[in-house]
Every structure is written in structure tokens, then in C-alpha cells.
Amino acid sequence: MSSLLCKIEQIFKYMNILVTGGAGFIGSHTLIELYAAGHTAVVVDNLSNSNPESLRRVAKIIGTDSIPFHELDVRDRGGLNKLMEEQKFDACIHFAGLKAVGESVEKPWEYYENNISGTLTLVDVMRNHGCKNIIFSSSATVYGDPVEIPITEKCPKGQCTNPYGWTKSMLEQVLMDMQKADPEWNVVLLRYFNPVGAHPSGLIGENPNGIPNNLMPYITQVAVGKRPELGVFGNDYDTPDGTGVRDYIHVVDLARGHVCALKAIERKCGLEIFNLGTGHGYSVLDMVNAFIRVNGVKVPYSIKPRRAGDIATCYSNPAKAEKELGWKAQYGIEEMVRDSWNWQKLNPEGF
Ligand code: NAD
Ligand code: UFG
């Protein structure tokens, strides 16, 4: 109901949105919701972790010939300048960034350079062209080991356990300081919890390179026979079944959260921070068992040692996004595991 309200309100103001990283997992799903709400979008992506096929499939779902796309790196000042001279954007949704936690530990310089330089260049070019509205992809990782559960936006930020997490935490600070110095900026920091699932069509979904780091793509690759078994990282946490508890959120709900966040931009919010999660915590074994039950497939697993840097429990209090944006997650665990499997089954090799 609240998502419907958000949609109805959106109808009154259409925007032209610059979507960086729009060929990726969350960006591609967001494009569909932006178009469904009547907005237009232009994608900038360097394709370092995505395939342009995702944009062709988005176009198919939307029922259009193609999505405007520029193969461009957000660190490319000249390219961004040219694009923003050619057309005006009302706001930017900034997804572009490297996101693999383990890789960031191996290659910290590459992560700081790509994520931080990319964002600094982007916001500089944006302000030079008079576009001072940005929605930034942040993460629950900025809370570190949270001091309160469920986590509200008032929960203090914590110590990140890897360079990727620090890039998010540092970039939040950069954007907050810029907004403070120049109140013409409207900055919405969206702290995502654990995105899973895929578009119900099965045409787009998560397409990780190599061995998946995250739980859900690992489960789907075991189910499809690409990997022999899932390792469950620890069953001795202080949680109901001993395995880690997270706030999994369907990527379509997450995508809709960005459309709703445009409302904050529209009302010239200054700085706003929102958790995007469901408010429910599920353990690793909850997810595995739901996947097996809903999809009728086998997922062999064995218990392994804890993974370095993992915390026991992390889930959100998403009340602020509901109250202020009219956004609330609509999908539950069954849709999450169903749509993750549908995507993997229809696209065993990804795009
Ligand atoms: P993704 O890797 O699928 O998408 C990111 C896109 O950005 C890719 O298409 C990649 O090619 C592009 N990109 C990377 N560096 C670029 C650059 N310098 N210039 C232009 N394009 C560049 O990742 P995703 O899961 O869709 O995540 C989107 C955003 O959300 C990221 O910033 C990520 O850190 C953040 N986030 C993701 C999760 C998650 O679990 N998926 C959780 C919290 C936050
Ligand atoms: N897990 C396993 N086996 C696996 C993979 C994961 O047991 O093969 C467990 C983890 O130990 C954890 C849970 O599944 O308990 C979820 O792990 P993920 O790697 O899927 O997700 P994280 O919560 O560790 O981190 C993810 C993103 C971060 C992001 C964070 C919060 O990787 O970038 O969600 O949004 F910051």
C-alpha cells in the first residue's frame, strides 16, 4: 500500500536521472522501477563488473528499444563533462563502485581509488553543471558491529572490517560535509542491508564473477550444480540456530526504495539517511531451508569455521523510510528464494 502511495505521488514529477553503475545488479533493477514511475534515465557504466546484455534485457522488460547508455568510467572527468553539457539531469543515483569485500582486502588501493576518486570526480562535475541532487548507495556495513539491534539510522557508525566498507563510510562523510558547506546539495544516503532475489521475469539478476562471496548466489550455484556444496561459515554464533543472521531484502523492493528516495530530493531534503531493509532477520540455515522448501531442489552444505570479519546479527529498523518516504518492503523470504532460483535456473551461466 505504501509503495503504491509512493508510486502515485511520483507520477506528478518526472525526472531525468543519471544512473551510474546502471548495468549492475541493483542498478538494472532500479532502471525498471524508474521507468515504471515515469522517469527517464541515462546509464553510465564502465562495465568492469557487468555485461551490457543486462541493459538489453531491461529494455525488453520495459518494452522499449534501448536504454540510453554511455560506456564511461566515473573517474573520466572529460567524458562526464561532455555528457552533462549535452543534457540536463535532475538527480544522480550513484551505484558505480567496486563491492567485493575479500578483493578489497587484497587490493585496497584499487578500491579506494575507484570508489573514492570516482565519487569525487562525479560530484565535482555534477556541481559544475548545477546538478546538486544525489542518492548514494551505502551499506549496513558502515554500522560495523552495531551497538543496537534492530539498527536505526541513529545507531552510531562503527569500525569497518575491510577497505570496501571504509570507502562507503568515508564517502558518506564526504557527501555529508559537502552538503553542510553548500546547502543547495540534497544528499540521500541509502544504507542497504542484504540484497537478494531477481526480477520475477528471470531476465535479469545477480551475475557474480568467479566464486560468489555472498550467500544467495553461492546457494543458487550449488543448486544448479556449478559448485558441490555450500560452506556455512560458523554455527556457534549467539543466534537462535548458531548461524549468522541478516536482513535479506528483495532487490525489486530495494530498487523501489530509490524511486521513493527521489521524493526526499524533490522536497529539498538537505541531508537524509535511510536504512533499506525489511526489519526481519533470517539465519543462514533459514535461507538454505527456505530455498530447498520453496524450490524443491537440493542444497548440500557443511559447517565451516567462521569467516573473518563476520558479525553474528545485523538487521534493520526500516521505520524511517516508511514514515518519510512511504516505502516498505513488500516481498518476503519465499519470493526472495523463488526469484533468485528462477534467475539462476534460466541463466545458469549468467548473462
Ligand atoms: P554491481 O557490481 O553489480 O554494480 C556496480 C556497477 O558499477 C557495475 O556495473 C560496474 O561495472 C560499475 N562500476 C564500477 N566502478 C565503476 C567506475 N569507476 N565507473 C563506472 N562504472 C563503474 O554491484 P551492485 O550489487 O549492483 O551494487 C551497486 C552499489 O550498491 C555499489 O556501490 C555497492 O557497493 C552498493 N551496495 C551493494 C550491496 C550488495 O550486497 N549488492 C550492499 C550494499 C551496498
Ligand atoms: N555465508 C555463508 N556461506 C557463504 C557466504 C556467506 O555461510 O558462502 C554467511 C555469512 O557468514 C553471513 C551470511 O551468510 O552470516 C551473509 O553473508 P553475505 O556475504 O551474503 O553478506 P554480508 O552480510 O557478509 O555482507 C553483505 C555485503 C556487504 C554489505 C552487507 C550489508 O557483501 O557488502 O551485506 O549490506 F555491506
Coordinates of C-alpha atoms and ligand atoms in Angstrom, one line a residue:
M1 CA 0.0 0.0 0.0
S2 CA 2.7 2.5 1.0
S3 CA 4.7 1.6 -2.2
L4 CA 1.5 2.3 -4.2
L5 CA 1.2 5.6 -2.5
C6 CA 4.8 6.4 -3.3
K7 CA 4.1 5.5 -6.9
I8 CA 1.0 7.7 -7.2
E9 CA 2.9 10.6 -5.7
Q10 CA 5.8 10.1 -8.1
I11 CA 3.5 10.4 -11.1
F12 CA 3.4 14.2 -10.6
K13 CA 7.0 14.9 -11.1
Y14 CA 9.1 13.2 -13.7
M15 CA 12.8 13.5 -13.6
N16 CA 15.8 12.7 -15.8
I17 CA 18.2 10.6 -13.8
L18 CA 21.8 9.9 -14.3
V19 CA 22.3 6.3 -13.1
T20 CA 26.0 5.4 -12.6
G21 CA 26.7 1.7 -12.4
G22 CA 23.2 1.1 -14.0
A23 CA 24.3 -2.1 -15.8
G24 CA 25.0 -3.8 -12.5
F25 CA 22.7 -5.9 -10.2
I26 CA 20.9 -3.2 -8.2
G27 CA 21.2 -0.5 -10.9
S28 CA 19.5 -2.6 -13.6
H29 CA 16.5 -3.4 -11.3
T30 CA 16.3 0.2 -10.4
L31 CA 16.0 1.3 -14.1
I32 CA 12.8 -0.8 -14.4
E33 CA 11.2 0.9 -11.4
L34 CA 12.3 4.4 -12.5
Y35 CA 10.7 3.9 -15.9
A36 CA 7.6 2.4 -14.3
A37 CA 7.3 5.6 -12.3
G38 CA 7.5 7.7 -15.4
H39 CA 11.1 8.9 -15.0
T40 CA 13.8 8.8 -17.7
A41 CA 17.3 7.5 -17.1
V42 CA 20.7 7.6 -18.7
V43 CA 23.3 4.9 -17.7
V44 CA 27.0 5.5 -17.2
D45 CA 28.9 2.3 -16.5
N46 CA 32.5 1.2 -17.3
L47 CA 31.3 -2.5 -17.4
S48 CA 34.1 -3.6 -15.0
N49 CA 31.6 -5.8 -13.2
S50 CA 28.7 -6.0 -15.6
N51 CA 27.5 -7.0 -19.1
P52 CA 25.7 -4.7 -21.5
E53 CA 23.2 -7.6 -22.0
S54 CA 21.6 -6.6 -18.7
L55 CA 20.6 -3.3 -20.3
R56 CA 19.2 -5.0 -23.4
R57 CA 17.1 -7.2 -21.0
V58 CA 16.0 -4.2 -19.0
A59 CA 14.8 -2.6 -22.3
K60 CA 12.9 -5.8 -23.1
I61 CA 11.1 -5.8 -19.7
I62 CA 10.3 -2.1 -20.1
G63 CA 9.1 -2.6 -23.7
T64 CA 11.5 0.0 -25.2
D65 CA 14.2 -0.3 -27.9
S66 CA 17.1 0.5 -25.7
I67 CA 18.3 2.2 -22.6
P68 CA 20.4 5.3 -23.1
F69 CA 23.9 4.1 -22.2
H70 CA 27.4 5.5 -22.1
E71 CA 30.3 3.2 -21.6
L72 CA 32.2 5.6 -19.3
D73 CA 34.2 5.5 -16.1
V74 CA 33.0 7.9 -13.4
R75 CA 36.7 8.9 -13.0
D76 CA 36.7 10.2 -16.6
R77 CA 36.1 13.9 -15.9
G78 CA 36.2 14.8 -19.7
G79 CA 33.6 12.1 -20.5
L80 CA 31.3 13.2 -17.7
N81 CA 31.6 16.9 -18.6
K82 CA 30.7 16.1 -22.2
L83 CA 27.6 14.1 -21.1
M84 CA 26.4 16.8 -18.7
E85 CA 27.0 19.5 -21.3
E86 CA 24.8 17.6 -23.7
Q87 CA 21.9 17.1 -21.3
K88 CA 20.5 18.2 -18.0
F89 CA 19.9 15.8 -15.1
D90 CA 17.6 16.4 -12.2
A91 CA 19.5 13.9 -10.0
C92 CA 22.1 11.2 -10.0
I93 CA 21.7 7.7 -8.4
H94 CA 25.2 6.7 -7.8
F95 CA 25.7 2.9 -7.8
A96 CA 29.1 2.7 -9.6
G97 CA 31.7 1.2 -7.4
L98 CA 33.7 -1.9 -6.6
K99 CA 32.0 -4.1 -4.0
A100 CA 33.8 -7.4 -3.3
V101 CA 34.8 -7.4 0.3
G102 CA 37.6 -10.0 0.0
E103 CA 39.0 -8.4 -3.1
S104 CA 39.1 -5.1 -1.3
V105 CA 41.4 -6.6 1.4
E106 CA 43.8 -7.8 -1.4
K107 CA 43.6 -4.6 -3.4
P108 CA 42.9 -1.7 -1.1
W109 CA 44.4 0.9 -3.3
E110 CA 42.3 -0.1 -6.2
Y111 CA 39.1 0.1 -4.1
Y112 CA 40.0 3.5 -2.5
E113 CA 41.0 4.8 -5.9
N114 CA 38.0 3.6 -7.8
N115 CA 35.3 4.3 -5.3
I116 CA 36.6 7.5 -3.8
S117 CA 38.2 9.1 -6.8
G118 CA 35.2 8.1 -8.9
T119 CA 32.7 9.7 -6.5
L120 CA 34.8 12.9 -6.0
T121 CA 35.1 13.4 -9.8
L122 CA 31.4 12.7 -10.3
V123 CA 30.1 15.2 -7.6
D124 CA 32.6 17.8 -8.8
V125 CA 31.3 17.6 -12.4
M126 CA 27.7 17.5 -11.1
R127 CA 28.0 20.7 -9.2
N128 CA 29.8 22.4 -12.1
H129 CA 26.7 21.7 -14.1
G130 CA 24.3 22.8 -11.4
C131 CA 23.1 19.3 -10.5
K132 CA 23.3 19.0 -6.8
N133 CA 21.0 16.1 -6.1
I134 CA 22.4 12.7 -5.3
I135 CA 21.3 9.3 -4.0
F136 CA 24.3 7.3 -2.8
S137 CA 24.5 3.5 -2.5
S138 CA 25.7 3.0 1.0
S139 CA 25.6 -0.1 3.1
A140 CA 24.8 -1.5 6.5
T141 CA 28.5 -2.3 6.7
V142 CA 29.0 1.3 8.0
Y143 CA 27.4 0.3 11.3
G144 CA 30.3 -2.1 11.9
D145 CA 29.3 -4.4 14.8
P146 CA 26.1 -2.5 15.6
V147 CA 25.5 -1.2 19.1
E148 CA 21.8 -1.7 18.7
I149 CA 19.6 -4.3 17.0
P150 CA 17.3 -3.6 15.1
I151 CA 19.5 -0.9 13.7
T152 CA 18.1 2.6 13.3
E153 CA 19.7 5.4 11.4
K154 CA 20.6 6.9 14.7
C155 CA 22.9 4.0 15.6
P156 CA 26.5 5.3 15.5
K157 CA 28.7 4.2 12.7
G158 CA 31.3 1.6 13.7
Q159 CA 34.7 0.2 12.7
C160 CA 34.5 -1.4 9.2
T161 CA 36.4 -4.6 8.8
N162 CA 37.6 -4.1 5.2
P163 CA 38.6 -1.4 2.8
Y164 CA 35.4 -1.7 0.8
G165 CA 33.4 -0.8 3.9
W166 CA 35.7 2.1 4.6
T167 CA 35.1 3.5 1.2
K168 CA 31.3 3.6 1.9
S169 CA 31.9 5.1 5.4
M170 CA 34.3 7.7 4.0
L171 CA 32.1 8.6 1.1
E172 CA 29.2 9.2 3.4
Q173 CA 31.4 11.7 5.3
V174 CA 32.5 13.4 2.1
L175 CA 28.9 13.9 0.9
M176 CA 27.7 15.0 4.4
D177 CA 30.5 17.6 4.6
M178 CA 29.8 18.9 1.1
Q179 CA 26.1 19.2 1.9
K180 CA 26.9 21.1 5.1
A181 CA 29.2 23.5 3.3
D182 CA 26.7 24.0 0.4
P183 CA 23.1 23.6 1.4
E184 CA 22.0 23.6 -2.2
W185 CA 23.0 20.0 -2.2
N186 CA 20.4 17.3 -1.5
V187 CA 22.1 14.1 -0.4
V188 CA 20.3 10.9 0.3
L189 CA 22.4 8.1 1.8
L190 CA 20.7 4.7 1.4
R191 CA 22.1 2.0 3.6
Y192 CA 21.2 -1.3 2.0
F193 CA 21.0 -4.4 4.1
N194 CA 21.4 -7.7 2.1
P195 CA 20.0 -7.5 -1.4
V196 CA 18.9 -10.9 -2.9
G197 CA 16.3 -12.1 -5.4
A198 CA 15.9 -11.0 -9.0
H199 CA 13.3 -9.6 -11.3
P200 CA 10.3 -12.0 -11.4
S201 CA 10.7 -12.3 -15.2
G202 CA 14.0 -14.1 -14.6
L203 CA 15.6 -11.9 -17.3
I204 CA 17.9 -10.0 -15.0
G205 CA 19.6 -10.9 -11.7
E206 CA 22.9 -11.1 -9.9
N207 CA 25.8 -12.1 -12.1
P208 CA 28.9 -12.5 -9.9
N209 CA 32.4 -13.1 -11.4
G210 CA 34.1 -16.2 -10.2
I211 CA 33.4 -17.7 -6.8
P212 CA 30.5 -15.9 -5.2
N213 CA 31.3 -14.0 -1.9
N214 CA 27.7 -13.7 -0.9
L215 CA 25.3 -16.3 0.5
M216 CA 22.5 -16.3 -2.0
P217 CA 24.5 -16.5 -5.3
Y218 CA 26.5 -19.3 -3.6
I219 CA 23.3 -21.2 -2.8
T220 CA 21.9 -20.8 -6.3
Q221 CA 25.2 -22.0 -7.9
V222 CA 25.2 -25.1 -5.6
A223 CA 21.5 -25.8 -6.5
V224 CA 22.3 -25.5 -10.3
G225 CA 25.2 -27.9 -9.9
K226 CA 28.1 -25.5 -10.5
R227 CA 29.5 -26.0 -7.0
P228 CA 29.4 -29.2 -4.9
E229 CA 28.3 -27.7 -1.6
L230 CA 27.7 -24.6 0.4
G231 CA 30.0 -23.8 3.3
V232 CA 28.1 -22.4 6.2
F233 CA 30.5 -20.1 8.0
G234 CA 30.1 -20.9 11.7
N235 CA 27.3 -22.4 13.7
D236 CA 28.4 -21.1 17.1
Y237 CA 27.2 -17.5 17.0
D238 CA 24.9 -16.2 19.7
T239 CA 21.8 -16.6 17.4
P240 CA 18.8 -19.0 17.5
D241 CA 20.5 -21.7 15.4
G242 CA 24.1 -20.5 15.8
T243 CA 24.5 -19.3 12.2
G244 CA 24.7 -15.6 11.1
V245 CA 21.5 -13.6 11.0
R246 CA 21.0 -10.9 8.3
D247 CA 18.2 -8.7 6.9
Y248 CA 17.8 -10.0 3.3
I249 CA 15.8 -7.7 1.1
H250 CA 14.4 -8.5 -2.4
V251 CA 16.2 -6.4 -5.0
V252 CA 12.9 -5.2 -6.5
D253 CA 11.9 -3.7 -3.2
L254 CA 15.4 -2.2 -2.9
A255 CA 15.0 -0.7 -6.4
R256 CA 11.7 0.8 -5.5
G257 CA 13.3 2.4 -2.5
H258 CA 15.4 4.5 -4.8
V259 CA 12.3 5.8 -6.6
C260 CA 10.8 6.7 -3.3
A261 CA 14.0 8.4 -2.2
L262 CA 13.6 10.8 -5.1
K263 CA 10.7 12.2 -3.1
A264 CA 13.2 13.4 -0.5
I265 CA 15.2 15.1 -3.2
E266 CA 12.0 16.7 -4.6
R267 CA 11.2 18.2 -1.3
K268 CA 14.8 19.5 -1.0
C269 CA 15.7 17.4 2.0
G270 CA 19.3 18.6 2.5
L271 CA 20.9 15.5 4.1
E272 CA 18.9 12.4 4.7
I273 CA 19.9 8.8 5.7
F274 CA 17.6 5.8 5.3
N275 CA 18.0 2.1 6.1
L276 CA 16.6 0.0 3.3
G277 CA 15.9 -3.4 4.8
T278 CA 12.8 -5.5 5.8
G279 CA 13.3 -5.4 9.6
H280 CA 13.4 -9.2 9.7
G281 CA 16.5 -11.2 10.5
Y282 CA 17.0 -14.7 8.9
S283 CA 19.8 -17.1 9.6
V284 CA 22.0 -18.8 7.0
L285 CA 20.1 -22.0 7.7
D286 CA 16.7 -20.2 7.5
M287 CA 17.7 -19.1 4.0
V288 CA 19.0 -22.5 2.9
N289 CA 15.9 -24.3 4.2
A290 CA 13.5 -21.8 2.6
F291 CA 15.4 -22.2 -0.7
I292 CA 15.1 -26.0 -0.5
R293 CA 11.4 -26.0 0.5
V294 CA 10.1 -23.4 -1.9
N295 CA 12.1 -24.5 -4.9
G296 CA 12.1 -28.3 -4.4
V297 CA 15.9 -28.6 -5.0
K298 CA 18.8 -29.9 -3.1
V299 CA 21.4 -27.7 -1.5
P300 CA 24.1 -29.8 0.2
Y301 CA 26.0 -27.9 2.8
S302 CA 28.6 -28.4 5.6
I303 CA 29.5 -26.3 8.6
K304 CA 32.9 -24.5 8.2
P305 CA 34.8 -22.2 10.5
R306 CA 33.6 -18.6 11.0
R307 CA 34.6 -16.1 8.2
A308 CA 36.9 -13.4 9.4
G309 CA 35.2 -10.1 9.9
D310 CA 31.6 -11.5 10.1
I311 CA 29.3 -10.4 12.8
A312 CA 26.5 -12.5 14.5
T313 CA 23.4 -10.4 13.8
C314 CA 22.5 -7.5 11.6
Y315 CA 19.0 -6.3 10.8
S316 CA 17.3 -3.0 10.3
N317 CA 14.6 -0.9 11.8
P318 CA 13.2 0.4 8.5
A319 CA 10.5 2.6 10.1
K320 CA 12.1 5.9 9.0
A321 CA 11.9 5.0 5.3
E322 CA 8.2 4.0 5.7
K323 CA 7.3 7.2 7.6
E324 CA 9.2 9.7 5.5
L325 CA 9.3 8.1 2.0
G326 CA 6.2 5.9 2.1
W327 CA 8.4 2.9 1.3
K328 CA 8.1 -0.5 2.8
A329 CA 9.5 -3.9 1.6
Q330 CA 6.6 -5.9 0.0
Y331 CA 8.4 -9.2 -0.7
G332 CA 9.2 -11.9 1.9
I333 CA 11.7 -14.8 2.1
E334 CA 9.6 -17.0 -0.2
E335 CA 9.7 -14.5 -3.1
M336 CA 13.4 -13.9 -2.4
V337 CA 14.4 -17.5 -2.7
R338 CA 11.9 -18.2 -5.6
D339 CA 13.2 -15.3 -7.8
S340 CA 16.9 -16.0 -7.0
W341 CA 16.4 -19.6 -8.2
N342 CA 14.3 -18.6 -11.2
W343 CA 17.1 -16.3 -12.5
Q344 CA 19.8 -18.9 -11.9
K345 CA 17.8 -21.7 -13.4
L346 CA 17.0 -19.7 -16.6
N347 CA 20.6 -18.3 -16.9
P348 CA 23.0 -21.0 -15.5
E349 CA 25.9 -19.1 -17.0
G350 CA 24.7 -15.6 -16.1
F351 CA 24.3 -13.1 -19.0
Ligands
NAD1 P1 27.5 -4.3 -9.3 O1 28.9 -4.6 -9.3 O2 26.5 -5.3 -9.9 O3 27.2 -2.9 -9.9 C1 28.1 -1.8 -9.8 C2 28.3 -1.3 -11.3 O4 29.3 -0.2 -11.2 C3 28.9 -2.4 -12.2 O5 28.1 -2.4 -13.4 C4 30.3 -1.8 -12.5 O6 30.7 -2.2 -13.8 C5 30.1 -0.4 -12.3 N1 31.4 0.4 -12.0 C6 32.3 0.1 -11.0 N2 33.2 1.0 -11.0 C7 32.9 2.0 -12.0 C8 33.5 3.1 -12.4 N3 34.7 3.6 -11.9 N4 32.9 3.8 -13.4 C9 31.8 3.4 -13.9 N5 31.1 2.3 -13.6 C10 31.7 1.5 -12.6 O7 27.0 -4.1 -7.7 P2 25.6 -3.9 -7.1 O8 25.4 -5.1 -6.2 O9 24.6 -3.6 -8.1 O10 25.9 -2.7 -6.1 C11 25.6 -1.3 -6.5 C12 26.1 -0.4 -5.4 O11 25.4 -0.8 -4.2 C13 27.6 -0.5 -5.2 O12 28.0 0.8 -4.9 C14 27.7 -1.3 -4.0 O13 28.8 -1.1 -3.2 C15 26.4 -0.9 -3.2 N6 26.0 -2.0 -2.3 C16 25.8 -3.3 -2.7 C17 25.4 -4.3 -1.8 C18 25.2 -5.7 -2.3 O14 25.2 -6.6 -1.4 N7 25.0 -5.9 -3.6 C19 25.2 -3.9 -0.5 C20 25.4 -2.6 0.0 C21 25.8 -1.7 -0.9
UFG2 N1 27.7 -17.0 4.4 C1 27.9 -18.4 4.5 N2 28.5 -19.0 3.4 C2 28.8 -18.3 2.2 C3 28.5 -17.0 2.2 C4 28.0 -16.3 3.3 O1 27.7 -19.0 5.5 O2 29.3 -19.0 1.3 C5 27.1 -16.4 5.6 C6 27.9 -15.3 6.2 O3 28.8 -15.8 7.1 C7 26.9 -14.4 6.8 C8 25.7 -14.5 5.8 O4 25.9 -15.7 5.1 O5 26.5 -14.9 8.0 C9 25.6 -13.4 4.8 O6 26.9 -13.2 4.2 P1 27.0 -12.4 2.8 O7 28.4 -12.5 2.4 O8 26.0 -12.8 1.8 O9 26.6 -10.9 3.3 P2 27.3 -10.0 4.4 O10 26.2 -9.7 5.5 O11 28.5 -10.5 4.9 O12 27.6 -8.7 3.6 C10 26.8 -8.1 2.6 C11 27.7 -7.5 1.5 C12 28.3 -6.3 2.1 C13 27.3 -5.4 2.7 C14 26.5 -6.1 3.7 C15 25.4 -5.3 4.3 O13 28.6 -8.4 1.0 O14 29.0 -5.6 1.1 O15 25.9 -7.3 3.1 O16 24.6 -4.7 3.3 F1 27.9 -4.3 3.3

